[in-house]
Amino acid sequence: MKKLLLPLLLLSLRVSAQNAQQVHQKAILIDTHNDIISNELITRFDLAKLQDEGNFDLVRAKRGGLDAQIFSIWCGENYGKGAAFAFANREIDSLYALIKRNPGKIALVRNSAELKNAVAHQKLAALIGVEGGHMIEDRMDYIDSLAKRGMCYLTLTWNNSTSWATSARHEVIKKDSLPHLGLTDYGKQIVHHLNKLGVMVDVSHVGERTFYDVLSTTSKPVIASHSCAYSIDPNRRNLKDDQLKALAKNGGVVCVNFYSGFVDSTYNAKVHAFLYQHKAELDSLTQIYHDGDLANIRLNAIYKSQSDKLRPPLSLLIQHINYMVKLIGIDHVGIGSDFDGAESYPLEMDSVSDYPKITAELLKLNYSEKDIDKILGGNVMRVLKANTGK
Ligand SMILES: [Zn+2]
């Protein structure tokens, strides 16, 4: 009897691995947040070729069954008026150039119909998400211009607030000294304008007050393009249960962020000791890259074996997905990795080639193929269509 058990077990493991691959490749996978375009560390690479650094290139995207990527257009708060909008356009230029160089592999899309068409032609559908309201420099005509170039969402704030919306960081650390809290009247006009143009309103990074102001203003379902569950990791960038429930009521979608700091509540304490140990190098890297986040990504790459020990298990990332599905239902959860925007992701999640592992884990939790389709892309597609009309 015992002799038979091992081959049977191996056979069933192989069948389930094959099944996971089939389910994964059949689904349309949309990742709603990737920072490769704004990551100056790696834009020197040819993204059409396989890279051994960073999390994204077109070769690994194909392997991972990635069908559509919303590329983040981002700059830090040090880019003020007269610089931020120009920088956003430079980044969009570089995405356009990537597409022009690889017409057989990647295509710019603006709505769900164009997205499906690109997928049918075996191309990666590229969408543009602008991360940070400061990039519109308080001007409605800049929103029009970015929308014309393909912006599918505007993240109302990054970590910094704008003159019309307060960020999660500021609502927590500057609560008593903010000139305003939440959305101003002008902020509400911006939300209406985005609704009119068919641009999704992204509520990742915004403060709780702004979040609820947006939900009482918008006429369309919103997206949280890269956020996790606060109940599992109480980080101000994550969404509390009541926020998740309100987002579901709005018909929106929350796309789970893979960053270790938003997945694992113990990560920040662990990484603090690591950064303290390498403080001198981090300071020099920050001078080289003019950006603390990019310096941190580089530092973690240099000390890979040490930083690997700080990564949470993949199961914790899956726990965020499962928790949110159980709390707000299967129709409101998606994938927004934040790849190439952070220094650490859960173990086994090294790049865009690793998405099939999520499908395999969800199958182990008895999620149906239909449910997995929704999480991988169906829910985002619905919200995109509700905003663009196509
Ligand atoms: Zn972000």
Short mmCIF file of N, CA, C and O in Angstrom, two decimals, residues 162-211:
data_model
loop_
_atom_site.label_atom_id
_atom_site.label_comp_id
_atom_site.label_asym_id
_atom_site.label_seq_id
_atom_site.Cartn_x
_atom_site.Cartn_y
_atom_site.Cartn_z
N THR A 162 -1.53 67.63 -1.43
CA THR A 162 -1.60 68.74 -2.39
C THR A 162 -2.37 69.87 -1.71
O THR A 162 -2.85 69.71 -0.58
N SER A 163 -2.55 70.99 -2.43
CA SER A 163 -3.32 72.09 -1.84
C SER A 163 -4.80 71.74 -1.78
O SER A 163 -5.58 72.47 -1.20
N TRP A 164 -5.19 70.59 -2.38
CA TRP A 164 -6.61 70.23 -2.45
C TRP A 164 -6.95 68.84 -1.90
O TRP A 164 -8.11 68.46 -1.86
N ALA A 165 -5.94 68.09 -1.45
CA ALA A 165 -6.20 66.75 -0.86
C ALA A 165 -5.09 66.39 0.11
O ALA A 165 -3.91 66.64 -0.19
N THR A 166 -5.45 65.80 1.25
CA THR A 166 -4.43 65.44 2.23
C THR A 166 -4.07 63.95 2.14
O THR A 166 -4.93 63.09 1.90
N SER A 167 -2.79 63.68 2.34
CA SER A 167 -2.27 62.31 2.18
C SER A 167 -2.39 61.54 3.49
O SER A 167 -2.55 62.13 4.57
N ALA A 168 -2.25 60.23 3.39
CA ALA A 168 -2.28 59.37 4.59
C ALA A 168 -1.15 59.77 5.54
O ALA A 168 -1.35 59.86 6.75
N ARG A 169 0.04 60.03 4.98
CA ARG A 169 1.17 60.38 5.85
C ARG A 169 0.87 61.68 6.62
O ARG A 169 1.02 61.73 7.83
N HIS A 170 0.41 62.70 5.89
CA HIS A 170 0.18 63.99 6.56
C HIS A 170 -1.00 63.94 7.52
O HIS A 170 -0.97 64.57 8.58
N GLU A 171 -2.04 63.20 7.16
CA GLU A 171 -3.20 63.12 8.08
C GLU A 171 -2.82 62.46 9.40
O GLU A 171 -3.43 62.70 10.43
N VAL A 172 -1.76 61.62 9.36
CA VAL A 172 -1.33 60.97 10.60
C VAL A 172 -0.28 61.80 11.34
O VAL A 172 -0.44 62.10 12.52
N ILE A 173 0.77 62.24 10.60
CA ILE A 173 1.86 62.89 11.35
C ILE A 173 1.70 64.40 11.51
O ILE A 173 2.36 65.01 12.34
N LYS A 174 0.84 65.03 10.69
CA LYS A 174 0.73 66.50 10.78
C LYS A 174 -0.71 66.91 11.09
O LYS A 174 -1.10 68.05 10.79
N LYS A 175 -1.46 66.00 11.64
CA LYS A 175 -2.91 66.18 11.77
C LYS A 175 -3.31 67.59 12.26
O LYS A 175 -4.24 68.20 11.72
N ASP A 176 -2.59 68.11 13.26
CA ASP A 176 -3.02 69.37 13.86
C ASP A 176 -2.48 70.61 13.16
O ASP A 176 -2.89 71.72 13.47
N SER A 177 -1.55 70.42 12.22
CA SER A 177 -0.97 71.61 11.59
C SER A 177 -1.31 71.71 10.10
O SER A 177 -0.73 72.51 9.38
N LEU A 178 -2.25 70.88 9.63
CA LEU A 178 -2.60 70.93 8.21
C LEU A 178 -3.49 72.13 7.91
O LEU A 178 -4.41 72.43 8.68
N PRO A 179 -3.24 72.81 6.77
CA PRO A 179 -4.09 73.96 6.43
C PRO A 179 -5.54 73.55 6.11
O PRO A 179 -6.47 74.34 6.25
N HIS A 180 -5.72 72.33 5.67
CA HIS A 180 -7.07 71.78 5.44
C HIS A 180 -7.00 70.28 5.61
O HIS A 180 -5.91 69.69 5.61
N LEU A 181 -8.14 69.65 5.78
CA LEU A 181 -8.17 68.20 5.99
C LEU A 181 -9.13 67.60 4.96
O LEU A 181 -10.25 68.10 4.79
N GLY A 182 -8.69 66.57 4.26
CA GLY A 182 -9.54 65.93 3.26
C GLY A 182 -9.50 66.67 1.94
O GLY A 182 -8.53 67.33 1.60
N LEU A 183 -10.61 66.56 1.19
CA LEU A 183 -10.70 67.22 -0.12
C LEU A 183 -11.25 68.64 0.05
O LEU A 183 -12.26 68.83 0.73
N THR A 184 -10.62 69.62 -0.59
CA THR A 184 -11.21 70.98 -0.61
C THR A 184 -12.28 71.01 -1.71
O THR A 184 -12.46 70.03 -2.45
N ASP A 185 -12.94 72.15 -1.86
CA ASP A 185 -13.92 72.29 -2.95
C ASP A 185 -13.25 72.06 -4.30
O ASP A 185 -13.82 71.43 -5.19
N TYR A 186 -12.04 72.61 -4.43
CA TYR A 186 -11.30 72.41 -5.69
C TYR A 186 -10.98 70.91 -5.89
O TYR A 186 -11.08 70.39 -7.00
N GLY A 187 -10.66 70.23 -4.80
CA GLY A 187 -10.40 68.79 -4.86
C GLY A 187 -11.64 68.04 -5.35
O GLY A 187 -11.54 67.09 -6.13
N LYS A 188 -12.80 68.48 -4.88
CA LYS A 188 -14.05 67.84 -5.32
C LYS A 188 -14.29 68.08 -6.81
O LYS A 188 -14.73 67.18 -7.54
N GLN A 189 -13.97 69.32 -7.27
CA GLN A 189 -14.10 69.61 -8.71
C GLN A 189 -13.17 68.69 -9.52
O GLN A 189 -13.52 68.24 -10.61
N ILE A 190 -11.98 68.46 -8.97
CA ILE A 190 -11.02 67.57 -9.67
C ILE A 190 -11.61 66.16 -9.78
O ILE A 190 -11.55 65.53 -10.85
N VAL A 191 -12.20 65.65 -8.71
CA VAL A 191 -12.81 64.32 -8.76
C VAL A 191 -13.93 64.29 -9.82
O VAL A 191 -14.00 63.36 -10.64
N HIS A 192 -14.77 65.32 -9.84
CA HIS A 192 -15.84 65.38 -10.86
C HIS A 192 -15.25 65.39 -12.27
O HIS A 192 -15.76 64.73 -13.17
N HIS A 193 -14.16 66.15 -12.42
CA HIS A 193 -13.53 66.26 -13.74
C HIS A 193 -12.95 64.91 -14.18
O HIS A 193 -13.10 64.51 -15.35
N LEU A 194 -12.32 64.20 -13.26
CA LEU A 194 -11.77 62.87 -13.58
C LEU A 194 -12.90 61.93 -13.98
O LEU A 194 -12.79 61.17 -14.94
N ASN A 195 -14.01 62.00 -13.23
CA ASN A 195 -15.19 61.18 -13.56
C ASN A 195 -15.66 61.48 -14.99
O ASN A 195 -15.96 60.57 -15.76
N LYS A 196 -15.71 62.76 -15.32
CA LYS A 196 -16.19 63.17 -16.65
C LYS A 196 -15.26 62.67 -17.76
O LYS A 196 -15.72 62.22 -18.81
N LEU A 197 -13.97 62.72 -17.49
CA LEU A 197 -12.98 62.30 -18.51
C LEU A 197 -12.85 60.77 -18.60
O LEU A 197 -12.21 60.26 -19.51
N GLY A 198 -13.41 60.05 -17.62
CA GLY A 198 -13.27 58.59 -17.62
C GLY A 198 -11.94 58.14 -17.05
O GLY A 198 -11.45 57.05 -17.37
N VAL A 199 -11.34 58.98 -16.20
CA VAL A 199 -10.08 58.62 -15.53
C VAL A 199 -10.43 58.10 -14.14
O VAL A 199 -11.16 58.77 -13.39
N MET A 200 -9.93 56.92 -13.78
CA MET A 200 -10.26 56.36 -12.46
C MET A 200 -9.61 57.20 -11.36
O MET A 200 -8.49 57.69 -11.51
N VAL A 201 -10.34 57.35 -10.25
CA VAL A 201 -9.80 58.05 -9.09
C VAL A 201 -9.12 57.00 -8.21
O VAL A 201 -9.76 56.04 -7.77
N ASP A 202 -7.81 57.19 -7.98
CA ASP A 202 -7.05 56.22 -7.18
C ASP A 202 -6.91 56.75 -5.75
O ASP A 202 -6.39 57.84 -5.53
N VAL A 203 -7.37 55.94 -4.79
CA VAL A 203 -7.36 56.36 -3.38
C VAL A 203 -6.22 55.73 -2.55
O VAL A 203 -6.18 55.92 -1.34
N SER A 204 -5.30 55.02 -3.22
CA SER A 204 -4.11 54.58 -2.47
C SER A 204 -3.32 55.83 -2.11
O SER A 204 -3.29 56.79 -2.89
N HIS A 205 -2.67 55.83 -0.97
CA HIS A 205 -1.86 56.97 -0.47
C HIS A 205 -2.67 58.10 0.15
O HIS A 205 -2.10 58.93 0.85
N VAL A 206 -3.98 58.21 -0.10
CA VAL A 206 -4.70 59.37 0.46
C VAL A 206 -5.04 59.10 1.94
O VAL A 206 -5.09 57.95 2.39
N GLY A 207 -5.25 60.18 2.69
CA GLY A 207 -5.63 60.05 4.09
C GLY A 207 -7.08 59.57 4.22
O GLY A 207 -7.85 59.61 3.25
N GLU A 208 -7.42 59.14 5.42
CA GLU A 208 -8.76 58.60 5.65
C GLU A 208 -9.84 59.64 5.34
O GLU A 208 -10.88 59.34 4.77
N ARG A 209 -9.56 60.89 5.75
CA ARG A 209 -10.55 61.95 5.51
C ARG A 209 -10.76 62.18 4.01
O ARG A 209 -11.89 62.27 3.53
N THR A 210 -9.62 62.25 3.27
CA THR A 210 -9.73 62.40 1.81
C THR A 210 -10.47 61.21 1.22
O THR A 210 -11.33 61.37 0.34
N PHE A 211 -10.16 60.01 1.71
CA PHE A 211 -10.78 58.78 1.22
C PHE A 211 -12.32 58.89 1.27
O PHE A 211 -13.01 58.67 0.27
#
